[in-house]
């Protein structure tokens, strides 16, 4: 078998992206001490069973893995170096260690973006299947597979397809070894039982971890078992949330209690589920007492646990099942059917009952959140029962959450493989509120959006491709500005929580980060309480210093989100063997205190050799009267026309949606809708017209959209 040994391989970018097919005689030798591959009919019509030792020592062969990675890497126009091959060996060692490790160890690999982490996961899965899987193996006793966990549904589909292509190119067969299961597919658990490689999304895996934590291992067993053995190798592409949080306020509880009163189900619940109802009823007075005490931090674990003394066999899941099955929640407030209302009510009930269940069985504490007291609990999801896993997270070195993992092995990467000297980080320190609340006021939000967009137009060339990352409400205003006054070759926005794993901005040369995604301090405290313990978690929560563990964990998540956002643009692409990228400008707003210092230090650690410059931007620091609001309303008007449903919509409802008064409609906007104007052109293209019913003062005006556009 050929092993890649050359230090540098240069391949034209036009190379066809296929692997070399192994010759059939490569598969004839069976050595119980090493991995084998079964190809086609090399052994005749009936393949033999796997050797006994092979089943006990799962392994991905290094020489095959390196060769396959080199083929994939060069097929995409990249170059292979000795340093990169060594990095792949480090990653393969983590995969093989995890295959043999059943103690619940989490291997975290912090390889930077652009060195082939996702491709390595796909090649490892294809190689594992090629080593151990053949559809004709009817006598095999134990074979191995893998679970690959990705961020998005589309990624899951593409990943399964790529693994199958790799597997087919390696083995020369035409069958599939991988399957993707997600909420938008028709794939059943019976279907995935027949495939060694399973690709799922983060949310599905987190849900299975939650069920396992609650004592239900059905989903986890369906993921980890397949027809001929176990899916022993578990790879998580990007980070995974290790905890589930629960919060409950008196207002949440009272709302759900009101649902029960309105639906008239309380007498039946008392009769059919007396212990469960006793628990629910006893929670109210405790929450009322917490609200009256109005303390910054209150420990209430003992108060909640005492509730179970009178209902030791309570199972709130039974209560929820009854409510879900027998109650018409869509009728409780409107008196008419509403599927969306029913979903919201059921979601509120489920969230409330889950929180109560956790509060009475585990630790809890209350904190003052705005006007209300919020009671918190959480549980750690990754246990020894889950088995080992490898997490591929380029920001793992900066994410302090990983320091809480009880069994963690840090797999360090060679950061020198990337060289971002062609990129410049422009940093601006500001006293402005960069959190979500800093953009809640509409006038401030509009003023900030205008200031930022005007600066970008004034200081950047029109041929730029610009991505702005911010909170969602600022994102909307920026998009309206770009629609009303287009300037750049490409301009797009996104918000926090929608960046990880996205590749659609890989051609963009500019990223602007216009806000900070601060998680609540209780999130960090909950993570600490779930592992070191309640006392230590609350001790850190009590410390308001900027350098406390709680503050540092919150800051690390801010930095991680920003790093992920920066790597959405062209810097993720490697253009030469030195690991350089195309020219790019990265702009970031940071707080002016030591918090900003800590965040910037973490960012620079993940942008090797990036140039650093001051961002000369004076916006955001003072409230100014918004300018150009007419342009913004015009953009909002056009967007609302696109979203208009077919049929008749009362004009008053539409004007309220876009923030236009009836007086302004008569004075300005009606003539734009009916005359020679872009709004009129848009309306005609969408098949939207003004219609009327009635006469005189009783006349009503509608926007009517035809089912068939002209």
XYZ file of C-alpha atoms in Angstrom:
710
model
C 0.000 0.000 0.000
C 1.387 3.334 -1.013
C 2.246 5.804 1.750
C 2.586 9.545 1.186
C 6.140 10.535 2.076
C 6.954 13.555 -0.055
C 7.210 16.871 1.702
C 5.318 18.868 -0.910
C 2.921 17.848 -3.639
C 1.764 20.448 -6.157
C -1.342 19.580 -8.123
C -3.233 21.682 -10.692
C -6.576 23.042 -9.535
C -8.312 21.245 -12.402
C -7.624 17.782 -10.992
C -10.655 15.473 -10.924
C -11.718 14.975 -7.271
C -11.581 11.176 -7.057
C -9.450 8.784 -5.038
C -7.201 6.123 -6.501
C -8.987 2.800 -6.490
C -7.194 0.036 -4.642
C -6.203 -3.007 -6.689
C -8.168 -6.116 -5.753
C -5.036 -7.957 -4.659
C -4.572 -5.302 -1.950
C -7.397 -7.044 -0.097
C -6.324 -10.679 -0.319
C -4.132 -10.839 2.781
C -5.944 -11.268 6.105
C -3.742 -10.353 9.040
C -5.607 -10.508 12.385
C -3.245 -7.939 13.899
C -4.062 -5.205 11.393
C -7.125 -3.743 9.707
C -8.387 -5.418 6.534
C -10.450 -4.305 3.590
C -12.948 -6.454 1.764
C -13.444 -5.496 -1.867
C -15.896 -6.886 -4.408
C -15.597 -10.620 -4.970
C -11.936 -10.845 -4.002
C -12.736 -13.750 -1.663
C -15.310 -15.442 -3.865
C -19.060 -15.362 -3.533
C -19.189 -15.719 0.251
C -16.937 -13.385 2.259
C -15.384 -14.890 5.390
C -16.157 -13.684 8.908
C -13.917 -11.034 10.413
C -10.910 -12.383 12.363
C -11.598 -12.465 16.145
C -8.775 -10.088 17.066
C -9.942 -7.585 14.482
C -13.304 -7.158 16.184
C -11.670 -6.280 19.506
C -9.146 -3.755 18.227
C -10.886 -1.306 15.878
C -8.445 0.854 13.980
C -8.149 3.202 11.000
C -4.962 2.328 9.135
C -2.590 5.325 9.095
C -1.074 4.803 5.637
C -4.499 4.541 4.006
C -5.856 7.539 5.910
C -2.907 9.784 4.947
C -3.079 8.716 1.311
C -6.826 9.291 1.132
C -6.535 12.686 2.832
C -3.792 13.731 0.400
C -5.960 12.709 -2.558
C -8.951 14.702 -1.260
C -6.780 17.681 -0.340
C -4.993 17.974 -3.685
C -8.193 17.358 -5.662
C -9.421 20.690 -4.288
C -6.400 22.602 -5.523
C -4.479 22.548 -2.227
C -0.878 21.557 -1.570
C 0.331 18.926 0.871
C 3.322 19.547 3.155
C 5.176 17.381 5.650
C 3.807 19.554 8.467
C 0.247 19.088 7.273
C 0.696 15.310 7.029
C 1.985 15.302 10.600
C -1.109 17.229 11.688
C -3.345 14.639 10.031
C -1.457 11.940 11.948
C -2.178 13.774 15.210
C -5.863 13.911 14.353
C -5.945 10.248 13.298
C -4.363 9.281 16.609
C -7.253 10.978 18.396
C -9.746 9.052 16.235
C -8.069 5.721 16.936
C -7.695 6.443 20.658
C -11.391 7.256 20.844
C -12.263 4.026 19.008
C -10.549 2.003 21.725
C -11.673 4.195 24.642
C -14.970 3.283 26.306
C -14.492 5.353 29.482
C -16.274 8.512 28.364
C -13.181 10.537 27.455
C -13.736 13.634 25.316
C -10.887 14.407 22.912
C -10.937 18.076 21.859
C -8.951 19.020 18.775
C -8.419 22.755 18.254
C -7.095 22.674 14.697
C -7.524 26.013 13.007
C -9.864 26.515 10.076
C -8.450 25.532 6.701
C -6.396 22.442 7.522
C -9.026 19.840 6.665
C -10.827 18.940 9.928
C -14.175 18.225 8.288
C -12.542 16.377 5.396
C -10.543 14.280 7.883
C -13.753 13.287 9.669
C -15.302 12.193 6.368
C -12.213 10.249 5.281
C -11.990 8.560 8.707
C -15.606 7.403 8.427
C -15.127 6.154 4.858
C -11.903 4.336 5.799
C -13.524 2.770 8.858
C -16.371 1.453 6.722
C -13.958 0.208 4.070
C -11.925 -1.584 6.759
C -14.802 -3.354 8.462
C -17.976 -3.251 6.405
C -19.214 -5.288 3.465
C -22.928 -5.689 2.650
C -22.330 -9.401 2.072
C -20.936 -10.023 5.552
C -23.758 -12.180 6.908
C -21.613 -14.108 9.377
C -19.861 -11.223 11.037
C -20.154 -11.089 14.826
C -18.849 -7.620 15.538
C -18.104 -4.723 13.228
C -17.508 -1.035 13.771
C -19.094 2.151 12.577
C -19.187 5.870 13.341
C -21.498 8.766 14.164
C -20.592 12.102 12.601
C -22.422 15.051 14.186
C -22.658 18.261 12.147
C -24.236 21.670 12.605
C -26.929 21.839 9.924
C -29.365 19.654 7.996
C -27.927 20.570 4.602
C -24.434 19.789 5.891
C -25.632 16.381 7.104
C -26.941 15.482 3.646
C -23.804 16.689 1.879
C -21.539 14.920 4.383
C -23.270 11.546 4.009
C -23.065 11.889 0.220
C -19.348 12.689 0.362
C -18.583 9.758 2.688
C -20.372 7.386 0.329
C -18.396 8.707 -2.656
C -15.127 8.269 -0.748
C -16.115 4.777 0.341
C -17.026 3.783 -3.215
C -13.805 5.215 -4.649
C -11.744 3.389 -2.019
C -13.424 0.005 -2.371
C -14.638 0.017 -5.959
C -18.140 -0.964 -4.864
C -21.391 0.810 -5.623
C -23.271 0.383 -2.330
C -23.541 3.049 0.382
C -22.098 2.933 3.887
C -23.441 6.235 5.265
C -26.907 7.653 5.855
C -28.125 11.031 7.151
C -31.022 11.272 9.589
C -32.645 14.583 10.493
C -36.031 16.195 11.057
C -36.645 16.915 7.362
C -35.925 13.402 6.079
C -38.078 10.289 5.865
C -35.268 8.126 7.218
C -36.443 5.887 10.077
C -34.536 4.209 12.894
C -35.069 0.930 11.027
C -33.298 2.467 8.031
C -30.229 3.646 9.926
C -29.883 0.197 11.534
C -28.402 -1.098 8.260
C -25.614 1.491 7.846
C -22.338 1.621 9.779
C -21.923 5.384 9.310
C -24.623 7.706 10.639
C -24.652 11.485 10.084
C -26.915 13.529 12.363
C -27.241 17.140 13.500
C -26.154 18.673 16.792
C -29.720 19.141 17.975
C -30.616 15.488 17.451
C -27.582 14.346 19.412
C -28.244 16.864 22.201
C -31.836 15.595 22.404
C -30.600 12.005 22.726
C -28.187 13.086 25.476
C -31.060 14.778 27.301
C -33.231 11.663 27.078
C -30.333 9.556 28.316
C -29.918 11.931 31.252
C -33.630 11.506 32.006
C -33.256 7.726 32.048
C -34.427 6.967 28.505
C -31.623 5.359 26.482
C -33.752 4.313 23.481
C -32.568 7.032 21.082
C -28.932 6.792 22.123
C -28.949 3.012 21.593
C -30.527 3.513 18.161
C -27.670 5.860 17.275
C -24.819 3.755 18.648
C -25.969 0.254 17.591
C -26.246 -1.015 14.049
C -26.916 -4.401 12.482
C -23.391 -5.801 12.780
C -21.948 -3.997 15.772
C -21.407 -0.597 17.340
C -20.828 2.871 16.017
C -17.854 3.293 18.299
C -16.263 6.360 16.681
C -18.210 9.541 17.558
C -16.993 12.759 15.899
C -18.533 16.155 16.620
C -17.770 18.763 13.955
C -17.681 22.100 15.810
C -18.587 22.525 19.489
C -21.403 20.852 21.393
C -23.402 22.216 24.322
C -22.634 19.994 27.349
C -25.425 21.265 29.616
C -29.177 21.778 29.583
C -30.432 24.779 31.514
C -33.783 25.188 33.242
C -35.270 28.517 34.316
C -38.604 29.189 35.966
C -40.171 32.455 37.124
C -43.401 33.005 39.035
C -44.789 34.605 35.878
C -44.017 31.450 33.839
C -45.723 29.304 36.466
C -48.807 31.527 36.713
C -49.232 31.566 32.939
C -49.242 27.760 32.774
C -51.559 27.525 35.799
C -53.895 29.884 33.946
C -53.947 27.525 30.965
C -55.164 24.740 33.257
C -57.885 26.948 34.733
C -59.103 28.110 31.312
C -59.194 24.567 29.967
C -61.018 23.248 33.044
C -58.635 20.298 33.520
C -57.680 20.813 37.182
C -60.374 18.509 38.731
C -59.389 15.704 36.380
C -55.669 16.191 37.030
C -56.252 16.036 40.792
C -58.164 12.802 40.393
C -55.980 11.023 37.826
C -52.547 12.307 38.888
C -52.784 13.317 42.572
C -49.046 13.194 43.329
C -48.014 15.041 40.190
C -50.629 17.716 40.845
C -49.459 18.013 44.446
C -45.946 18.803 43.205
C -47.195 21.365 40.696
C -49.450 23.046 43.260
C -46.693 23.220 45.890
C -44.271 25.006 43.558
C -46.376 28.192 43.419
C -45.941 29.293 47.069
C -42.164 28.701 46.920
C -41.866 30.881 43.821
C -44.007 33.553 45.481
C -41.702 33.558 48.495
C -38.651 33.893 46.256
C -40.273 36.848 44.498
C -41.034 38.532 47.835
C -37.492 38.080 49.117
C -36.179 39.908 46.024
C -32.574 38.858 46.611
C -29.692 38.901 44.174
C -28.954 35.206 44.832
C -31.098 32.788 46.827
C -30.409 29.080 47.343
C -33.689 27.151 47.331
C -32.622 23.551 46.748
C -33.904 22.309 50.122
C -37.228 24.126 49.754
C -37.940 22.434 46.450
C -36.756 18.990 47.526
C -39.136 19.010 50.503
C -42.033 19.079 48.039
C -41.283 15.488 47.068
C -41.795 14.289 50.663
C -45.564 14.373 50.076
C -45.330 13.017 46.521
C -42.365 10.617 46.376
C -43.587 8.793 43.239
C -44.470 11.865 41.194
C -43.663 11.688 37.492
C -44.361 14.970 35.748
C -43.963 13.333 32.339
C -47.249 11.483 32.971
C -48.904 14.804 33.734
C -47.601 16.281 30.488
C -48.691 13.239 28.456
C -52.246 13.636 29.747
C -52.292 17.349 28.975
C -50.846 16.805 25.521
C -53.322 14.074 24.609
C -56.642 15.275 25.954
C -56.674 19.077 25.953
C -57.714 21.446 23.146
C -55.082 24.103 23.804
C -55.864 25.936 20.572
C -59.239 27.055 21.967
C -58.318 28.402 25.394
C -57.864 32.080 24.547
C -59.419 32.743 21.154
C -62.318 30.289 21.103
C -61.294 29.170 17.625
C -58.804 26.696 16.279
C -55.219 27.893 16.016
C -52.424 25.392 15.444
C -49.675 27.922 16.186
C -51.301 28.911 19.495
C -51.632 25.264 20.475
C -47.920 24.708 19.773
C -46.937 27.710 21.869
C -49.132 26.623 24.792
C -47.816 23.059 24.727
C -44.250 24.332 24.553
C -44.817 26.602 27.569
C -46.376 23.747 29.551
C -43.578 21.329 28.697
C -40.845 23.837 29.545
C -42.513 24.643 32.866
C -43.000 20.991 33.899
C -39.436 20.076 32.885
C -38.098 22.929 35.003
C -40.218 21.878 38.005
C -39.013 18.289 37.652
C -35.380 19.436 37.724
C -35.883 21.899 40.588
C -37.408 19.301 42.916
C -34.863 16.574 42.151
C -31.602 18.520 41.971
C -29.900 21.752 43.048
C -31.381 25.170 42.322
C -30.753 28.836 42.989
C -32.597 32.062 42.188
C -31.203 35.272 40.781
C -32.728 38.658 40.125
C -33.153 39.092 36.358
C -34.514 42.542 35.548
C -37.785 42.928 37.484
C -38.204 39.219 38.172
C -36.641 36.460 40.221
C -35.521 33.594 38.009
C -34.909 30.153 39.504
C -32.133 28.211 37.769
C -31.036 24.598 37.471
C -28.989 22.639 34.934
C -27.612 19.191 34.315
C -24.454 17.920 32.618
C -25.318 15.875 29.546
C -22.071 14.094 28.672
C -21.606 11.072 30.935
C -19.569 7.857 30.865
C -22.608 6.090 29.383
C -22.218 8.144 26.217
C -18.784 6.690 25.480
C -15.821 8.588 24.090
C -15.991 11.242 21.399
C -13.743 13.530 19.382
C -14.780 17.192 19.145
C -13.310 19.136 16.217
C -13.459 22.728 17.422
C -10.978 25.270 16.114
C -11.768 27.556 19.069
C -11.487 24.876 21.783
C -8.299 26.468 23.170
C -10.224 29.698 23.917
C -13.523 28.195 25.118
C -13.288 27.885 28.898
C -16.320 25.573 28.971
C -13.981 22.732 28.014
C -12.036 23.176 31.254
C -15.100 21.836 33.094
C -15.220 18.527 31.188
C -14.454 15.794 33.750
C -12.618 13.507 31.277
C -10.986 15.598 28.622
C -7.859 15.081 26.542
C -6.723 18.212 24.721
C -5.317 17.394 21.279
C -3.219 20.431 20.415
C -2.729 21.511 16.838
C 0.104 23.227 15.029
C -1.098 26.819 14.674
C 1.868 27.561 12.404
C 0.055 25.715 9.612
C -1.945 28.912 8.993
C -0.474 32.313 8.205
C -2.958 35.205 8.087
C -0.439 37.915 7.254
C -2.633 38.973 4.324
C -5.490 39.825 6.699
C -5.828 42.897 8.917
C -7.775 43.077 12.170
C -9.166 46.581 12.724
C -10.161 46.960 16.378
C -12.216 49.754 17.944
C -12.695 50.157 21.707
C -15.940 51.824 22.713
C -17.943 52.709 25.809
C -21.175 52.026 23.927
C -23.401 49.175 25.083
C -22.634 46.391 22.590
C -24.959 43.798 24.134
C -28.507 43.009 23.066
C -30.033 45.740 25.244
C -27.864 48.329 23.471
C -29.948 47.830 20.321
C -33.418 47.467 21.834
C -34.368 51.150 21.428
C -35.514 51.672 17.833
C -34.146 55.213 17.463
C -30.696 54.257 18.770
C -30.686 51.137 16.625
C -31.494 53.087 13.465
C -28.913 55.771 14.269
C -26.201 53.162 14.817
C -27.070 51.294 11.635
C -26.868 54.503 9.597
C -23.551 55.501 11.181
C -22.034 52.108 10.457
C -23.328 51.829 6.889
C -22.228 55.372 6.029
C -18.727 54.669 7.373
C -18.466 51.482 5.330
C -19.606 53.255 2.148
C -17.177 56.125 2.721
C -14.114 54.042 3.565
C -14.452 50.814 1.552
C -14.394 50.361 -2.221
C -17.645 49.383 -3.964
C -16.109 46.135 -5.265
C -15.946 44.745 -1.727
C -17.958 41.783 -0.469
C -19.024 42.794 3.044
C -20.571 40.679 5.812
C -21.853 42.377 8.984
C -22.449 40.259 12.101
C -24.621 41.726 14.856
C -27.732 41.195 16.906
C -30.795 40.374 14.848
C -32.640 43.679 15.265
C -29.637 45.680 14.004
C -29.208 43.180 11.159
C -32.707 43.975 9.861
C -32.076 47.730 9.735
C -28.732 47.272 7.977
C -30.330 45.106 5.303
C -32.999 47.763 4.725
C -30.261 50.376 4.295
C -28.406 48.226 1.771
C -31.616 47.635 -0.195
C -32.486 51.325 -0.223
C -28.926 52.432 -1.070
C -26.928 49.576 -2.648
C -23.204 50.272 -2.781
C -21.081 47.122 -2.542
C -20.621 44.269 -4.980
C -22.102 42.068 -2.245
C -23.483 43.044 1.142
C -24.976 40.598 3.593
C -25.777 40.430 7.280
C -26.219 37.679 9.810
C -26.813 37.423 13.544
C -25.286 35.579 16.454
C -26.154 31.907 16.495
C -26.364 31.719 12.693
C -22.664 31.768 11.797
C -21.151 28.451 12.933
C -20.672 25.978 10.112
C -21.870 28.365 7.376
C -19.777 28.464 4.183
C -21.854 30.775 1.973
C -19.648 33.808 2.697
C -16.338 32.131 1.836
C -15.787 34.605 -1.051
C -16.336 37.679 1.142
C -13.251 39.799 1.838
C -14.646 41.927 4.671
C -16.249 41.003 7.997
C -17.626 43.635 10.375
C -18.598 42.628 13.904
C -20.920 45.307 15.247
C -22.006 43.878 18.616
C -21.057 41.422 21.364
C -23.048 38.274 22.119
C -22.987 38.203 25.934
C -24.493 35.097 27.471
C -26.183 35.591 30.867
C -23.854 35.192 33.840
C -26.221 32.465 35.060
C -25.250 30.374 32.018
C -21.642 30.216 33.199
C -22.709 29.613 36.809
C -24.993 26.771 35.689
C -22.115 25.118 33.825
C -19.893 25.380 36.911
C -22.645 24.130 39.245
C -23.204 21.109 36.979
C -19.622 19.909 37.445
C -17.599 21.333 40.378
C -20.802 21.854 42.390
C -23.424 24.325 43.578
C -21.309 26.057 46.235
C -18.400 26.750 43.896
C -20.707 27.892 41.097
C -22.482 30.419 43.313
C -19.176 31.594 44.782
C -17.993 32.490 41.300
C -21.368 34.060 40.497
C -21.091 36.295 43.577
C -17.751 37.683 42.397
C -18.451 40.642 40.141
C -14.793 41.172 39.211
C -14.113 41.208 35.491
C -11.535 38.461 35.958
C -13.803 36.027 37.828
C -14.369 32.582 36.300
C -17.985 33.452 35.437
C -16.961 36.651 33.644
C -14.053 34.896 31.921
C -16.356 32.125 30.647
C -18.817 34.687 29.284
C -15.950 36.578 27.618
C -14.539 33.382 26.139
C -17.878 32.670 24.468
C -17.944 36.216 23.050
C -14.461 35.649 21.602
C -15.351 32.197 20.258
C -18.411 33.560 18.419
C -16.320 36.374 16.934
C -13.562 33.992 15.794
C -16.169 31.750 14.167
C -17.635 34.796 12.404
C -14.255 35.940 11.073
C -13.552 32.487 9.652
C -16.746 32.587 7.589
C -14.987 34.811 5.022
C -12.108 34.155 2.608
C -9.492 33.742 5.357
C -10.803 30.180 5.812
C -9.289 29.269 2.428
C -5.636 28.249 2.141
C -3.993 29.609 -1.023
C -0.449 28.213 -0.712
C 1.684 25.694 1.111
C 2.561 28.312 3.749
C -1.080 28.464 4.857
C -1.716 32.013 3.673
C -5.135 33.414 2.770
C -6.471 36.005 0.351
C -6.403 39.647 1.415
C -9.140 40.464 3.922
C -10.179 43.172 6.380
C -11.725 42.219 9.705
C -13.436 44.927 11.775
C -14.513 44.464 15.383
C -16.086 46.634 18.082
C -14.956 45.747 21.618
C -15.702 47.143 25.086
C -13.131 49.630 26.337
C -12.430 47.943 29.705
C -10.408 44.830 30.670
C -13.179 42.689 29.233
C -12.213 43.984 25.788
C -8.556 43.177 26.499
C -9.414 39.579 27.336
C -11.632 39.111 24.273
C -9.057 40.625 21.911
C -6.278 38.444 23.334
C -8.347 35.321 22.639
C -9.156 36.489 19.097
C -5.509 37.162 18.250
C -4.535 33.711 19.516
C -6.666 32.168 16.746
C -5.606 34.543 13.939
C -1.885 33.685 13.552
C 0.260 36.520 12.123
C -2.742 38.735 11.425
C -1.920 42.441 11.136
C -3.499 44.650 13.798
C -4.728 48.193 13.252
C -6.966 50.738 14.981
C -10.436 51.133 13.509
C -11.100 54.877 13.224
C -14.844 54.798 13.756
C -16.642 57.379 15.916
C -20.150 55.935 15.759
C -22.240 54.174 18.434
C -20.975 56.339 21.305
C -23.663 59.008 21.243
C -27.361 59.067 20.516
C -28.066 61.038 17.384
C -31.275 61.831 15.584
C -31.751 59.174 12.905
C -31.339 60.291 9.329
C -32.627 58.583 6.238
C -35.614 56.929 7.922
C -37.657 57.456 4.737
C -35.193 55.206 2.892
C -35.503 52.604 5.605
C -39.300 52.666 5.441
C -39.172 52.310 1.682
C -36.985 49.212 2.028
C -39.319 47.848 4.732
C -42.302 48.579 2.469
C -40.746 46.616 -0.397
C -39.875 43.688 1.868
C -43.398 43.643 3.328
C -44.884 43.532 -0.188
C -42.821 40.397 -0.911
C -44.148 38.748 2.260
C -47.783 39.705 1.625
C -50.004 36.592 1.507
C -52.368 35.929 -1.358
C -55.874 37.332 -0.969
C -56.949 40.538 0.727
C -55.010 42.298 3.507
C -56.583 45.365 5.154
C -54.507 48.421 4.289
C -54.502 49.529 7.944
C -52.845 46.274 9.046
C -50.175 46.614 6.363
C -49.401 50.253 7.248
C -49.102 49.354 10.926
C -46.655 46.591 10.013
C -44.331 48.954 8.126
C -44.755 51.861 10.551
C -46.556 54.308 8.259
C -49.441 56.464 9.502
C -52.662 56.886 7.518
C -51.817 60.559 7.098
C -48.380 59.721 5.650
C -50.045 57.185 3.353
C -52.377 59.801 1.894
C -49.665 62.463 1.647
C -46.671 60.451 0.382
C -46.949 56.712 0.049
C -50.173 56.265 -1.919
C -48.798 58.095 -4.919
C -45.646 55.968 -4.728
C -47.802 52.866 -4.809
C -49.926 54.002 -7.739
C -47.523 56.224 -9.709
C -44.166 55.877 -11.459
C -42.035 54.591 -8.577
C -40.029 51.445 -7.636
C -42.753 50.576 -5.111
C -45.384 50.614 -7.872
C -43.145 48.503 -10.121
C -42.628 45.989 -7.330
C -46.354 45.770 -6.550
C -47.199 45.103 -10.208
C -44.520 42.418 -10.501
C -45.986 40.674 -7.464
C -49.582 40.963 -8.622
C -50.586 43.332 -5.787
C -53.198 46.059 -6.254
C -55.455 48.331 -4.219
C -59.073 47.159 -3.931
C -62.074 48.625 -2.133
C -65.336 47.489 -0.565
C -68.274 49.643 0.451
C -68.892 53.324 -0.193
C -68.418 56.659 1.500
C -67.249 56.594 5.094
C -67.901 52.873 5.278
C -65.470 52.194 2.466
C -62.578 49.849 3.342
C -59.269 49.635 1.475
C -57.293 46.439 0.915
C -54.056 45.294 -0.651
C -55.006 42.281 -2.728
C -52.444 39.807 -4.026
C -53.537 37.493 -6.811
C -52.630 33.812 -6.662
C -51.047 33.982 -10.109
C -48.556 36.781 -10.559
C -48.556 38.682 -13.886
